[in-house]
Tab-separated table of C-alpha atoms and ligand atoms in Angstrom:
chain	number	residue	atom	x	y	z
A	76	MET	CA	31.143	54.065	23.982
A	77	PRO	CA	32.267	52.210	27.260
A	78	LYS	CA	29.046	52.021	29.598
A	79	LEU	CA	30.877	53.776	32.595
A	80	ASP	CA	31.175	56.831	30.683
A	81	ILE	CA	27.375	57.276	29.943
A	82	ASN	CA	26.898	56.649	33.576
A	83	LYS	CA	29.289	58.942	34.764
A	84	ALA	CA	27.331	61.733	32.941
A	85	GLY	CA	24.147	60.749	34.366
A	86	TRP	CA	25.367	60.697	37.926
A	87	GLU	CA	23.204	63.089	39.908
A	88	GLN	CA	24.237	65.776	42.172
A	89	SER	CA	21.016	66.846	43.828
A	90	GLU	CA	20.714	69.476	46.494
A	91	PHE	CA	17.781	67.709	48.310
A	92	PRO	CA	16.273	64.179	48.319
A	93	ILE	CA	12.848	62.992	47.168
A	94	LEU	CA	11.046	62.239	50.540
A	95	CYS	CA	7.614	61.226	52.002
A	96	GLU	CA	6.558	63.292	54.769
A	97	THR	CA	6.944	60.780	57.330
A	98	CYS	CA	10.641	60.098	56.413
A	99	LEU	CA	11.307	63.928	56.604
A	100	GLY	CA	10.042	64.105	60.090
A	101	ASP	CA	8.341	66.560	61.936
A	102	ASN	CA	11.268	69.037	62.317
A	103	ALA	CA	10.933	72.057	60.377
A	104	PHE	CA	14.691	72.636	60.466
A	105	VAL	CA	15.732	69.316	59.678
A	106	ARG	CA	19.656	69.230	58.950
A	107	MET	CA	20.825	67.060	56.073
A	108	SER	CA	24.293	65.651	55.649
A	109	LYS	CA	25.181	64.918	52.241
A	110	GLN	CA	27.736	62.597	50.503
A	111	GLU	CA	28.108	62.981	46.668
A	112	TYR	CA	28.169	59.484	44.993
A	113	GLY	CA	28.030	58.286	48.492
A	114	ARG	CA	26.729	54.651	47.712
A	115	SER	CA	25.139	52.868	44.871
A	116	CYS	CA	21.308	52.911	44.606
A	117	GLY	CA	19.553	50.098	45.833
A	118	THR	CA	17.736	49.470	42.628
A	119	CYS	CA	19.781	50.610	39.401
A	120	ALA	CA	23.161	50.284	41.214
A	121	ARG	CA	24.574	53.661	39.732
A	122	PRO	CA	26.305	55.833	42.576
A	123	PHE	CA	24.032	58.641	43.932
A	124	THR	CA	24.075	61.444	46.261
A	125	VAL	CA	23.357	60.013	49.855
A	126	PHE	CA	21.522	62.353	52.396
A	127	ARG	CA	21.631	61.463	56.022
A	128	TRP	CA	19.117	63.186	58.783
A	129	ASN	CA	17.656	62.779	62.015
A	130	PRO	CA	13.573	63.069	61.434
A	131	GLY	CA	13.014	63.833	64.958
A	132	THR	CA	13.829	63.298	68.661
A	133	GLY	CA	14.211	59.760	69.819
A	134	MET	CA	13.864	58.615	66.139
A	135	ARG	CA	16.852	56.963	64.219
A	136	TYR	CA	18.844	58.357	61.686
A	137	LYS	CA	17.367	57.950	58.281
A	138	THR	CA	19.351	57.889	54.810
A	139	THR	CA	18.096	57.642	51.272
A	140	VAL	CA	18.720	54.183	49.845
A	141	ILE	CA	17.527	54.738	46.037
A	142	CYS	CA	18.729	57.407	43.482
A	143	GLN	CA	16.525	60.522	42.468
A	144	THR	CA	15.795	58.873	38.901
A	145	CYS	CA	14.759	55.695	40.300
A	146	ALA	CA	12.357	57.434	42.888
A	147	LYS	CA	11.163	59.721	40.165
A	148	ILE	CA	10.533	56.656	37.758
A	149	LYS	CA	8.002	55.163	40.342
A	150	ASN	CA	7.313	58.073	42.063
A	151	VAL	CA	8.206	56.768	45.382
A	152	CYS	CA	10.401	58.179	48.557
A	153	GLN	CA	14.190	57.676	48.314
A	154	THR	CA	14.092	56.278	51.708
A	155	CYS	CA	11.199	54.324	52.388
A	156	LEU	CA	10.269	53.355	48.760
A	157	LEU	CA	6.255	53.789	49.530
A	158	ASP	CA	4.417	55.830	46.598
A	159	LEU	CA	4.609	59.674	47.458
A	160	GLU	CA	1.152	60.549	46.722
A	161	TYR	CA	-0.450	57.408	48.587
A	162	GLY	CA	1.942	56.449	51.203
A	163	LEU	CA	1.451	52.814	49.798
A	164	PRO	CA	3.712	50.037	48.677
A	165	THR	CA	4.154	50.291	44.613
A	166	GLN	CA	2.673	46.672	44.423
A	167	VAL	CA	-0.395	47.935	45.763
A	168	ARG	CA	-0.724	50.884	43.792
A	169	ASP	CA	0.429	49.356	40.524
A	170	THR	CA	-2.426	46.572	41.129
A	171	ALA	CA	-5.141	49.159	41.573
A	172	LEU	CA	-3.967	50.985	38.637
A	173	GLY	CA	-3.347	47.979	36.476
A	174	VAL	CA	0.239	49.061	36.049
A	175	GLU	CA	2.774	46.836	34.427
A	176	ASN	CA	5.864	46.551	36.402
A	177	GLU	CA	8.767	46.008	34.001
A	178	ALA	CA	11.464	44.454	36.286
A	179	PRO	CA	14.890	44.131	34.831
A	180	THR	CA	16.671	41.331	36.546
A	181	SER	CA	20.222	41.523	35.883
A	182	GLU	CA	22.343	44.563	37.220
A	183	ILE	CA	23.337	45.692	33.896
A	184	ASN	CA	19.661	45.804	32.545
A	185	ARG	CA	18.922	47.891	35.690
A	186	GLU	CA	21.280	50.353	34.791
A	187	TYR	CA	20.271	50.791	31.214
A	188	TYR	CA	16.419	50.886	32.474
A	189	ALA	CA	17.104	53.815	34.848
A	190	GLN	CA	19.295	55.388	32.143
A	191	ASN	CA	16.728	55.103	29.430
A	192	LEU	CA	13.990	56.313	31.468
A	193	GLU	CA	15.985	59.065	32.740
A	194	GLY	CA	15.774	60.784	29.361
A	195	LYS	CA	11.803	60.702	29.655
A	196	LEU	CA	11.759	62.591	32.843
A	197	GLU	CA	10.934	66.272	32.789
A	198	GLY	CA	12.079	68.405	35.884
A	199	ASN	CA	10.389	66.523	38.897
A	200	LYS	CA	7.520	65.148	37.194
A	201	SER	CA	7.207	61.381	37.663
A	202	LEU	CA	6.563	58.880	34.861
A	203	MET	CA	3.575	57.333	37.021
A	204	ASP	CA	0.462	58.669	35.105
A	205	THR	CA	-2.289	57.983	37.549
A	206	THR	CA	-4.798	60.080	35.758
A	207	ARG	CA	-5.177	57.077	33.231
A	208	ALA	CA	-6.247	54.865	36.039
A	209	SER	CA	-9.814	53.469	35.881
A	210	SER	CA	-12.499	54.764	38.395
A	211	ALA	CA	-12.579	51.520	40.303
A	212	GLY	CA	-8.747	51.653	40.694
A	213	LYS	CA	-8.951	55.460	41.835
A	214	GLU	CA	-11.428	54.554	44.471
A	215	MET	CA	-9.366	51.599	45.800
A	216	LEU	CA	-6.381	53.811	46.039
A	217	LYS	CA	-8.479	56.701	47.924
A	218	GLN	CA	-9.591	53.730	50.449
A	219	LEU	CA	-6.119	52.632	51.023
A	220	ALA	CA	-4.253	55.677	51.011
A	221	ARG	CA	-2.283	56.745	54.147
A	222	THR	CA	-1.836	60.289	53.463
A	223	ASP	CA	-1.120	61.640	57.355
A	224	PRO	CA	2.506	61.345	58.378
A	225	TYR	CA	3.332	58.207	60.371
A	226	TYR	CA	6.347	58.921	62.631
A	227	LYS	CA	6.350	55.802	64.485
A	228	ARG	CA	7.877	54.317	61.297
A	229	ASN	CA	11.171	56.623	62.299
A	230	ARG	CA	11.529	54.954	65.588
A	231	PRO	CA	14.973	53.260	66.447
A	232	HIS	CA	15.356	49.707	65.164
A	233	LEU	CA	14.868	46.742	67.643
A	234	CYS	CA	17.573	45.758	69.759
A	235	SER	CA	19.066	42.356	68.587
A	236	PHE	CA	20.731	41.951	71.946
A	237	TYR	CA	17.789	42.535	74.091
A	238	ALA	CA	15.905	39.919	71.919
A	239	LYS	CA	18.424	37.416	73.041
A	240	GLY	CA	18.115	38.618	76.429
A	241	GLN	CA	21.835	39.853	76.361
A	242	CYS	CA	21.571	43.732	76.313
A	243	SER	CA	23.634	45.178	79.189
A	244	ARG	CA	22.884	48.746	78.207
A	245	GLY	CA	19.611	48.950	79.847
A	246	SER	CA	17.976	52.628	79.414
A	247	GLU	CA	20.807	53.692	77.740
A	248	CYS	CA	20.641	51.705	74.603
A	249	PRO	CA	19.612	53.468	71.421
A	250	TYR	CA	17.531	50.612	69.955
A	251	ARG	CA	14.168	49.608	70.904
A	252	HIS	CA	13.732	47.026	73.868
A	253	GLU	CA	10.735	45.049	72.178
A	254	LEU	CA	10.725	41.530	70.911
A	255	PRO	CA	10.909	41.243	67.272
A	256	VAL	CA	7.668	39.880	65.218
A	257	ASP	CA	9.236	37.454	63.091
A	258	ASN	CA	6.781	36.973	60.607
A	259	GLU	CA	6.847	37.207	56.465
A	260	LEU	CA	6.215	40.882	56.638
A	261	SER	CA	9.718	41.472	58.062
A	262	LYS	CA	11.328	39.520	54.878
A	263	GLN	CA	11.082	42.301	52.267
A	264	ASN	CA	13.912	43.460	49.955
A	265	ILE	CA	14.525	46.657	48.374
A	266	GLN	CA	14.392	45.071	44.680
A	267	ASP	CA	11.012	43.432	45.210
A	268	ARG	CA	9.313	46.594	46.901
A	269	TYR	CA	10.496	48.927	44.212
A	270	HIS	CA	9.505	46.995	41.289
A	271	GLY	CA	6.196	45.773	43.250
A	272	ARG	CA	6.450	42.054	43.091
A	273	ASN	CA	6.589	39.410	45.951
A	274	ASP	CA	6.063	42.124	48.561
A	275	PRO	CA	4.457	40.474	51.486
A	276	VAL	CA	3.227	43.811	52.935
A	277	ALA	CA	1.521	44.763	49.759
A	278	ARG	CA	0.092	41.095	49.613
A	279	LYS	CA	-1.292	41.653	53.000
A	280	ILE	CA	-2.991	45.099	52.436
A	281	LEU	CA	-4.367	43.768	49.039
A	282	SER	CA	-5.970	40.638	50.592
A	283	ASN	CA	-7.387	42.519	53.335
A	284	HIS	CA	-8.753	44.919	51.187
A	285	ALA	CA	-10.424	42.394	49.039
A	286	ALA	CA	-11.796	40.765	52.223
A	287	THR	CA	-13.418	44.037	53.234
A	288	MET	CA	-14.886	44.547	49.652
A	289	GLY	CA	-16.646	41.279	50.016
A	290	LEU	CA	-14.136	39.224	48.011
A	291	GLN	CA	-12.631	36.851	50.690
A	292	PRO	CA	-11.151	33.832	48.835
A	293	PRO	CA	-13.654	30.719	49.331
A	294	GLU	CA	-12.510	28.262	51.622
A	295	ASP	CA	-12.831	25.496	48.993
A	296	GLN	CA	-9.626	25.554	47.273
A	297	SER	CA	-10.887	24.132	44.018
A	298	ILE	CA	-12.942	27.345	43.290
A	299	THR	CA	-10.682	29.426	40.698
A	300	SER	CA	-13.303	31.423	38.934
A	301	LEU	CA	-14.502	35.011	39.261
A	302	PHE	CA	-18.022	35.886	38.327
A	303	LEU	CA	-18.416	39.200	36.447
A	304	THR	CA	-22.133	40.493	36.555
A	305	SER	CA	-23.325	43.854	34.845
A	306	LEU	CA	-21.220	43.899	31.930
A	307	PRO	CA	-22.192	46.579	29.324
A	308	ALA	CA	-24.965	45.556	27.454
A	309	ASN	CA	-22.794	45.411	24.104
A	310	ALA	CA	-19.896	43.637	25.685
A	311	THR	CA	-18.559	40.697	23.626
A	312	GLU	CA	-16.423	37.626	25.087
A	313	GLU	CA	-13.531	39.147	23.169
A	314	ALA	CA	-13.982	42.725	24.722
A	315	VAL	CA	-14.186	41.271	28.063
A	316	ARG	CA	-10.779	39.167	27.682
A	317	THR	CA	-9.280	42.245	26.397
A	318	ARG	CA	-10.385	44.081	29.562
A	319	VAL	CA	-9.357	41.381	31.948
A	320	VAL	CA	-5.985	41.035	30.371
A	321	LYS	CA	-5.479	44.341	30.444
A	322	SER	CA	-6.504	45.043	34.123
A	323	LEU	CA	-4.082	42.418	35.162
A	324	PRO	CA	-0.720	43.090	33.952
A	325	ALA	CA	0.898	41.257	36.591
A	326	LEU	CA	-0.576	38.039	35.152
A	327	ASP	CA	0.554	35.907	32.637
A	328	PRO	CA	-2.830	35.838	30.049
A	329	ALA	CA	-1.712	31.897	29.568
A	330	LEU	CA	-3.265	31.630	33.337
A	331	ILE	CA	-6.599	32.523	32.288
A	332	LYS	CA	-8.066	29.166	31.405
A	333	SER	CA	-11.314	30.276	29.686
A	334	ILE	CA	-13.704	33.388	29.910
A	335	VAL	CA	-17.305	32.437	29.000
A	336	HIS	CA	-19.648	35.196	28.443
A	337	VAL	CA	-23.268	35.068	28.892
A	338	ALA	CA	-24.547	37.990	26.688
A	339	LYS	CA	-28.109	37.340	27.657
A	340	SER	CA	-27.712	37.790	31.140
A	341	ARG	CA	-24.674	40.340	30.821
A	342	CYS	CA	-22.257	38.288	32.959
A	343	ALA	CA	-19.062	36.255	32.234
A	344	PHE	CA	-16.978	33.734	34.134
A	345	VAL	CA	-13.509	34.101	34.233
A	346	ASN	CA	-11.760	30.933	34.794
A	347	PHE	CA	-8.238	30.612	35.807
A	348	LYS	CA	-5.835	27.936	35.715
A	349	ASP	CA	-4.852	28.205	39.468
A	350	ARG	CA	-6.088	29.616	42.620
A	351	GLN	CA	-3.446	31.992	42.952
A	352	SER	CA	-4.236	33.508	39.755
A	353	ALA	CA	-7.769	33.982	40.668
A	354	GLU	CA	-6.859	35.439	44.099
A	355	LEU	CA	-4.686	37.917	42.323
A	356	ALA	CA	-7.534	38.976	40.015
A	357	ALA	CA	-9.809	39.288	43.232
A	358	GLN	CA	-7.547	41.466	44.813
A	359	ALA	CA	-6.972	43.792	41.689
A	360	TRP	CA	-10.885	43.934	41.206
A	361	ALA	CA	-11.722	44.490	44.641
A	362	ASN	CA	-13.432	47.723	44.030
A	363	GLY	CA	-15.190	46.375	40.704
A	364	LEU	CA	-13.579	46.383	37.056
A	365	ASP	CA	-14.394	49.252	34.691
A	366	MET	CA	-15.426	48.564	31.288
A	367	ASP	CA	-16.743	51.145	28.686
A	368	GLY	CA	-17.362	53.549	31.695
A	369	GLU	CA	-19.585	51.026	33.442
A	370	THR	CA	-18.204	49.606	36.711
A	371	VAL	CA	-18.622	45.370	36.360
A	372	ASN	CA	-19.261	43.763	39.656
A	373	VAL	CA	-17.179	40.737	40.915
A	374	LYS	CA	-18.002	37.950	42.889
A	375	TRP	CA	-16.125	34.602	43.523
A	376	GLY	CA	-17.543	31.506	41.751
A	377	ARG	CA	-19.147	28.893	43.842
A	378	SER	CA	-18.212	25.200	44.637
A	379	LYS	CA	-18.894	22.744	41.740
A	380	GLY	CA	-20.928	20.868	44.102
A	381	SER	CA	-23.504	23.433	45.305
A	382	VAL	CA	-23.866	24.602	41.847
A	383	ALA	CA	-24.527	21.217	40.249
A	384	LYS	CA	-27.223	20.804	42.957
A	385	SER	CA	-29.105	24.058	42.481
A	386	LYS	CA	-29.342	24.771	38.861
A	387	PRO	CA	-27.615	21.940	36.578
A	388	ALA	CA	-29.248	23.685	33.247
A	389	THR	CA	-27.982	26.807	33.312
A	390	ALA	CA	-24.989	28.182	31.149
A	391	ALA	CA	-23.284	29.509	34.391
A	392	ALA	CA	-23.519	26.228	36.079
A	393	THR	CA	-22.257	24.325	33.077
A	394	VAL	CA	-19.301	26.507	33.041
A	395	ILE	CA	-18.313	26.010	36.768
A	396	ALA	CA	-18.755	22.272	36.479
A	397	ALA	CA	-16.763	22.039	33.548
B	644	LIG	ZN1	18.661	54.322	40.977
B	645	LIG	ZN1	9.563	57.693	53.089
B	646	LIG	ZN1	19.696	47.088	73.752
């Protein structure tokens, strides 16, 4: 069957967009303009019903940028792509939940991906199942969640002429007269934000949170190990490995160099091949790592030098120095 026919059958005609409170705005009588198949979805590329509205006095017009199927699959707002329950970027949510991000790369794959998952959606229920999350993951989401509406996000965009010192419209100008902050946070794209990868905003939230929880990456860049303590008494090296791999779906397991379990002291070293992987794990485990219903503590490993000086004979020191 030609691909287009299936697509047409799946085209949506919705009555109301799936939106977070912030994007909807504080106006109880919001008027929506609706354009059927108005544009192609920013993630799956299939045509969808585009809505446009003004979220409040002095705010900019907002529009939906992804289709309802894509929004439901990830439980995100059709406009800002933030998680509907926690108000967080998907990368932050998925890291905390230990959820795999399946990210089809080519446009055709993206269409099929959405189409296949569409069949699994029931009503308005999302495919995101946060109930399976570990308690450490849930705690992390609770701490990071932004549940109150944040209407400042609906303000007009910055005036590009003002930034160049060339806007002649003065107070009549509909855009904001403030200088842009050019940092990596302004360089996001829809695909990455939706699929939860390479999202600079998410990275910043995750690294700030890890630091708050005492997992600030050590200055010594040669440290690529994390130290787990209070492991369950019956834990084995294999069980630790399985748990570690499962909790880091975004990390290629080949980047875990070794895991050394010291059963007697109920601790383990997780040695990564590079610093980036260790930092990713530290962020994912900021609130600890659940194992058999117990929360395992996580700390950064220490510098080779400092360990060698203190206790060269213990199993732990040997591992770090190796
Ligand atoms: Zn879509
Ligand atoms: Zn939104
Ligand atoms: Zn202006």
